[in-house]
Amino acid sequence: MSLVINNNLMAMNAARNLSDAYGNLSTSTRRLSSGLRVGTAADDAAGLAIRELMRSEINSINQGVRNANDAISMIQTADGALQVIDEKLIRMKELAMQASTGTYNSDQRLIIDSEYQAMSSEITRIANATDFNGIYLLNGNLSGLESQHDGSGLSATGPLKVHFGTSNDSAEDYYYIKINGASASALGLGHSAADKTTNPNAGKTVSTQELAQQAMDAINDAIISKDKIRAGLGSLQNRLENTITNLQIQAENLQAAESRISDVDVANEMTQFVRNQILTQSAVAMLAQANSLPQMAMQLIGG
């Protein structure tokens, strides 16, 4: 190589190596300080795309877990109200049993019936007042077929749709919670009860001995109807709890996969950092030496 003044090729080579080593050192510093192997698209374009998709899945699944937990809280609210209704039905059967015996006169049965009707009104009040986050649970709004669900408006109608999956597949991502009405009229009790085919007055009142005896059968039917609602809610709660367990496992596995793509291997990156640090220091020293080499030409000129 000729000794020249205008173009210091050794300095240019040392400067290029310094730039490369310093850039690699900067990348290692960024990765170690952030903990991410893939911090920008330039690090791993395909890995970045896969990571972002996984992150969206993980966040959606975690929200699905929260949705399912909210649904469990709602079911527990409805079940708690039905438990109180159960107590009222038991008291109503006790009153019907009391009024059905012949040792009471008409005035006393009317007094018994006044409490019977008060229990009926309280059941209706509980059914109409029980809500979760503004959604009324026992007034019959959530009854009906799954096909009757309509979520196109600001307020959905029909059975309540619990969405916990990351897509919109009915077999995998959501199902419906159907709760029949539990008011006194829906259960066939009290003055507001609908007429029955076989005995239109059964369950409406205990003001006479005959009606009190008929009310006992109507109350039994009401208790069975209420228990069917509670059994359905219990099975839904168990299903939601199993769903939550499955979603948590799924999110955990996706998080592990995302970590393998995105997170930096600290031990390996620290090795690269030390290597790049040494190369940077060496390049700086060699650039300083290369910049001084053209001065040797002065010795020839001076000689």
Coordinates of C-alpha atoms in Angstrom, one line a residue:
M1 CA 0.0 0.0 0.0
S2 CA 1.4 3.4 -1.0
L3 CA 2.1 6.1 1.5
V4 CA -0.4 8.9 0.5
I5 CA -1.7 12.1 2.1
N6 CA -5.0 12.9 0.4
N7 CA -6.7 9.5 1.2
N8 CA -6.0 7.7 4.5
L9 CA -7.5 4.3 3.6
M10 CA -6.5 2.7 6.9
A11 CA -8.3 5.5 8.8
M12 CA -11.3 5.0 6.6
N13 CA -11.3 1.2 7.3
A14 CA -10.8 1.8 11.1
A15 CA -13.7 4.3 11.1
R16 CA -16.0 1.9 9.3
N17 CA -15.2 -0.9 11.8
L18 CA -15.7 1.5 14.6
S19 CA -19.1 2.5 13.3
D20 CA -20.1 -1.2 13.0
A21 CA -18.8 -2.1 16.5
Y22 CA -20.4 1.0 18.1
G23 CA -23.8 0.3 16.4
N24 CA -23.7 -3.3 17.7
L25 CA -22.7 -2.0 21.1
S26 CA -25.7 0.3 21.0
T27 CA -28.0 -2.5 20.1
S28 CA -26.7 -4.7 22.9
T29 CA -27.2 -1.8 25.4
R30 CA -30.8 -1.3 24.2
R31 CA -31.6 -5.0 24.5
L32 CA -30.1 -5.3 27.9
S33 CA -31.7 -2.2 29.2
S34 CA -35.2 -3.0 27.8
G35 CA -35.1 -6.8 28.3
L36 CA -36.3 -7.2 24.7
R37 CA -34.6 -9.0 21.9
V38 CA -37.1 -7.6 19.5
G39 CA -37.4 -3.9 20.2
T40 CA -37.8 -2.6 16.6
A41 CA -39.0 -4.2 13.4
A42 CA -35.3 -4.1 12.2
D43 CA -34.4 -6.6 14.9
D44 CA -36.7 -9.4 13.6
A45 CA -39.5 -8.3 11.3
A46 CA -41.3 -11.7 11.3
G47 CA -40.8 -12.1 15.0
L48 CA -42.2 -8.7 15.7
A49 CA -45.4 -9.5 13.7
I50 CA -45.8 -12.8 15.5
R51 CA -45.2 -11.2 18.8
E52 CA -47.8 -8.5 18.3
L53 CA -50.4 -11.1 17.3
M54 CA -49.6 -13.1 20.4
R55 CA -49.9 -10.0 22.6
S56 CA -53.3 -9.2 21.2
E57 CA -54.4 -12.8 21.9
I58 CA -53.0 -12.8 25.4
N59 CA -54.7 -9.5 26.3
S60 CA -58.0 -10.7 24.8
I61 CA -57.8 -13.9 26.7
N62 CA -57.1 -12.1 30.0
Q63 CA -60.1 -9.9 29.3
G64 CA -62.1 -13.0 28.6
V65 CA -61.2 -14.3 32.1
R66 CA -62.4 -11.0 33.6
N67 CA -65.6 -11.3 31.5
A68 CA -66.2 -14.8 32.9
N69 CA -65.5 -13.7 36.4
D70 CA -68.0 -10.9 36.0
A71 CA -70.6 -13.4 34.8
I72 CA -69.9 -15.6 37.9
S73 CA -70.5 -12.5 40.1
M74 CA -73.8 -11.9 38.3
I75 CA -74.9 -15.5 38.7
Q76 CA -74.0 -15.4 42.4
T77 CA -76.1 -12.2 42.7
A78 CA -79.1 -13.9 41.1
D79 CA -78.6 -17.0 43.2
G80 CA -78.5 -15.0 46.4
A81 CA -81.8 -13.3 45.5
L82 CA -83.4 -16.7 44.7
Q83 CA -82.2 -18.0 48.1
V84 CA -84.2 -15.2 49.7
I85 CA -87.2 -16.0 47.5
D86 CA -86.8 -19.6 48.6
E87 CA -87.3 -18.4 52.2
K88 CA -90.5 -16.6 51.2
L89 CA -91.9 -19.6 49.4
I90 CA -91.2 -21.8 52.5
R91 CA -93.1 -19.3 54.6
M92 CA -96.0 -19.2 52.1
K93 CA -96.3 -23.0 52.2
E94 CA -96.3 -22.8 56.0
L95 CA -99.1 -20.2 55.8
A96 CA -101.0 -22.3 53.3
M97 CA -100.6 -25.3 55.6
Q98 CA -101.9 -23.2 58.5
A99 CA -104.9 -22.0 56.6
S100 CA -105.8 -25.4 55.3
T101 CA -106.8 -26.8 58.6
G102 CA -110.4 -26.4 60.0
T103 CA -109.4 -25.0 63.3
Y104 CA -109.4 -21.4 62.0
N105 CA -112.4 -19.2 61.1
S106 CA -112.8 -17.0 58.1
D107 CA -111.4 -13.8 59.8
Q108 CA -108.3 -15.7 60.9
R109 CA -107.7 -17.0 57.4
L110 CA -108.0 -13.5 56.0
I111 CA -105.3 -12.4 58.4
I112 CA -103.2 -15.4 57.3
D113 CA -103.9 -14.5 53.7
S114 CA -102.7 -10.9 54.2
E115 CA -99.3 -12.2 55.2
Y116 CA -99.5 -14.7 52.3
Q117 CA -100.1 -11.8 49.9
A118 CA -97.3 -9.8 51.5
M119 CA -94.9 -12.6 50.9
S120 CA -96.1 -12.8 47.3
S121 CA -95.5 -9.1 46.9
E122 CA -92.0 -9.3 48.4
I123 CA -91.1 -12.1 46.0
T124 CA -92.2 -9.8 43.1
R125 CA -90.3 -6.9 44.5
I126 CA -87.1 -9.0 44.9
A127 CA -87.4 -10.3 41.3
N128 CA -87.9 -6.8 39.9
A129 CA -85.2 -5.2 42.0
T130 CA -82.4 -7.7 41.6
D131 CA -79.9 -6.3 39.2
F132 CA -76.2 -6.5 38.4
N133 CA -74.6 -3.5 36.9
G134 CA -78.0 -2.2 35.8
I135 CA -79.0 -5.6 34.2
Y136 CA -82.2 -7.0 35.8
L137 CA -81.8 -10.7 36.4
L138 CA -85.1 -12.2 37.7
N139 CA -87.8 -10.1 36.0
G140 CA -87.9 -12.3 32.9
N141 CA -85.8 -10.0 30.7
L142 CA -83.1 -12.7 30.3
S143 CA -85.5 -15.5 29.5
G144 CA -86.2 -17.0 26.1
L145 CA -84.3 -18.9 23.4
E146 CA -80.7 -18.2 22.4
S147 CA -82.0 -17.1 19.0
Q148 CA -83.9 -14.3 20.6
H149 CA -80.8 -12.6 21.8
D150 CA -80.4 -9.3 20.0
G151 CA -77.3 -7.2 20.6
S152 CA -77.7 -4.8 17.8
G153 CA -79.0 -2.0 19.9
L154 CA -77.5 0.0 22.8
S155 CA -79.1 -2.4 25.2
A156 CA -79.1 -6.1 24.3
T157 CA -82.3 -8.1 24.7
G158 CA -83.0 -11.8 25.3
P159 CA -80.6 -14.2 27.0
L160 CA -77.4 -12.6 28.2
K161 CA -74.3 -13.3 26.0
V162 CA -71.1 -14.0 27.9
H163 CA -68.1 -13.5 25.5
F164 CA -64.8 -14.9 26.7
G165 CA -63.0 -16.2 23.5
T166 CA -60.8 -14.2 21.1
S167 CA -63.1 -14.7 18.1
N168 CA -66.8 -15.0 17.5
D169 CA -67.5 -18.7 17.3
S170 CA -70.5 -19.9 19.3
A171 CA -68.8 -23.2 20.0
E172 CA -65.6 -21.8 21.4
D173 CA -65.9 -18.1 22.3
Y174 CA -69.3 -17.4 24.0
Y175 CA -72.5 -18.8 25.4
Y176 CA -75.8 -17.5 26.7
I177 CA -77.1 -17.2 30.2
K178 CA -80.9 -17.7 30.3
I179 CA -82.8 -16.9 33.6
N180 CA -86.5 -17.3 33.7
G181 CA -88.6 -14.8 35.6
A182 CA -89.0 -15.4 39.4
S183 CA -91.7 -12.9 40.3
A184 CA -94.8 -14.2 42.1
S185 CA -96.9 -14.1 39.0
A186 CA -94.3 -16.0 37.0
L187 CA -94.2 -18.6 39.8
G188 CA -98.0 -18.8 39.8
L189 CA -98.6 -17.3 43.3
G190 CA -100.5 -14.4 44.7
H191 CA -103.4 -12.3 43.3
S192 CA -101.4 -11.5 40.1
A193 CA -100.8 -15.1 39.2
A194 CA -102.0 -16.2 35.8
D195 CA -105.0 -18.5 35.5
K196 CA -104.1 -22.2 35.3
T197 CA -105.7 -24.7 33.0
T198 CA -106.7 -27.3 35.6
N199 CA -107.4 -25.0 38.5
P200 CA -107.3 -21.2 37.8
N201 CA -107.4 -20.1 41.4
A202 CA -104.7 -22.4 42.8
G203 CA -101.9 -20.5 44.5
K204 CA -103.6 -17.1 44.3
T205 CA -105.0 -17.0 47.9
V206 CA -105.4 -18.9 51.1
S207 CA -108.5 -17.1 52.2
T208 CA -110.6 -20.3 52.3
Q209 CA -109.7 -23.8 53.4
E210 CA -110.1 -25.2 49.9
L211 CA -108.0 -22.5 48.3
A212 CA -105.3 -23.0 51.0
Q213 CA -105.2 -26.7 50.2
Q214 CA -104.9 -26.0 46.5
A215 CA -102.2 -23.4 47.2
M216 CA -99.9 -26.0 48.7
D217 CA -99.6 -27.8 45.4
A218 CA -99.1 -24.5 43.6
I219 CA -96.3 -23.6 46.0
N220 CA -94.6 -26.9 45.4
D221 CA -94.7 -26.2 41.7
A222 CA -93.2 -22.7 42.4
I223 CA -90.4 -24.2 44.5
I224 CA -89.6 -26.6 41.7
S225 CA -89.6 -23.8 39.2
K226 CA -87.3 -21.7 41.4
D227 CA -85.0 -24.7 42.0
K228 CA -84.7 -25.3 38.3
I229 CA -83.5 -21.7 37.9
R230 CA -81.0 -22.1 40.7
A231 CA -79.8 -25.5 39.3
G232 CA -79.3 -23.9 35.9
L233 CA -77.3 -21.0 37.4
G234 CA -75.2 -23.4 39.4
S235 CA -74.3 -25.4 36.3
L236 CA -73.4 -22.2 34.4
Q237 CA -71.2 -21.1 37.3
N238 CA -69.3 -24.4 37.2
R239 CA -68.9 -24.1 33.5
L240 CA -67.6 -20.6 33.7
E241 CA -65.1 -21.6 36.4
N242 CA -63.8 -24.4 34.1
T243 CA -63.7 -21.9 31.3
I244 CA -61.6 -19.6 33.4
T245 CA -59.1 -22.3 34.2
N246 CA -58.7 -23.2 30.6
L247 CA -58.3 -19.6 29.5
Q248 CA -55.6 -19.0 32.2
I249 CA -53.6 -22.1 31.0
Q250 CA -54.0 -20.9 27.4
A251 CA -52.8 -17.4 28.3
E252 CA -49.9 -18.8 30.2
N253 CA -48.7 -20.9 27.3
L254 CA -49.0 -18.0 24.8
Q255 CA -47.1 -15.8 27.2
A256 CA -44.3 -18.4 27.3
A257 CA -44.2 -18.5 23.5
E258 CA -44.2 -14.8 23.2
S259 CA -41.4 -14.6 25.7
R260 CA -39.2 -16.9 23.7
I261 CA -39.7 -14.7 20.6
S262 CA -39.5 -11.3 22.3
D263 CA -37.3 -11.4 25.4
V264 CA -33.6 -11.1 25.4
D265 CA -31.3 -14.0 26.5
V266 CA -29.3 -11.9 29.1
A267 CA -26.4 -14.2 29.3
N268 CA -25.9 -14.4 25.6
E269 CA -26.5 -10.7 25.0
M270 CA -24.0 -9.8 27.8
T271 CA -21.4 -11.9 26.0
Q272 CA -22.1 -9.9 22.8
F273 CA -22.0 -6.7 24.7
V274 CA -18.5 -7.4 26.1
R275 CA -17.3 -8.4 22.6
N276 CA -18.7 -5.3 21.0
Q277 CA -17.3 -3.1 23.8
I278 CA -13.8 -4.5 23.2
L279 CA -14.1 -4.1 19.4
T280 CA -15.3 -0.5 19.9
Q281 CA -12.3 0.3 22.2
S282 CA -9.9 -1.4 19.7
A283 CA -11.4 0.5 16.8
V284 CA -11.0 3.8 18.6
A285 CA -7.3 3.0 19.3
M286 CA -6.6 1.9 15.8
L287 CA -8.4 4.9 14.3
A288 CA -6.2 7.2 16.4
Q289 CA -3.1 5.3 15.1
A290 CA -4.3 5.4 11.5
N291 CA -4.9 9.2 11.7
S292 CA -1.3 9.7 12.7
L293 CA 0.3 7.6 9.9
P294 CA 0.2 10.3 7.1
Q295 CA 2.5 12.3 9.3
M296 CA 5.3 9.9 8.3
A297 CA 5.3 11.5 4.9
M298 CA 6.8 14.6 6.5
Q299 CA 9.9 12.6 7.4
L300 CA 10.4 11.8 3.8
I301 CA 9.7 15.4 2.7
G302 CA 12.0 16.8 5.4
G303 CA 14.8 14.3 4.6

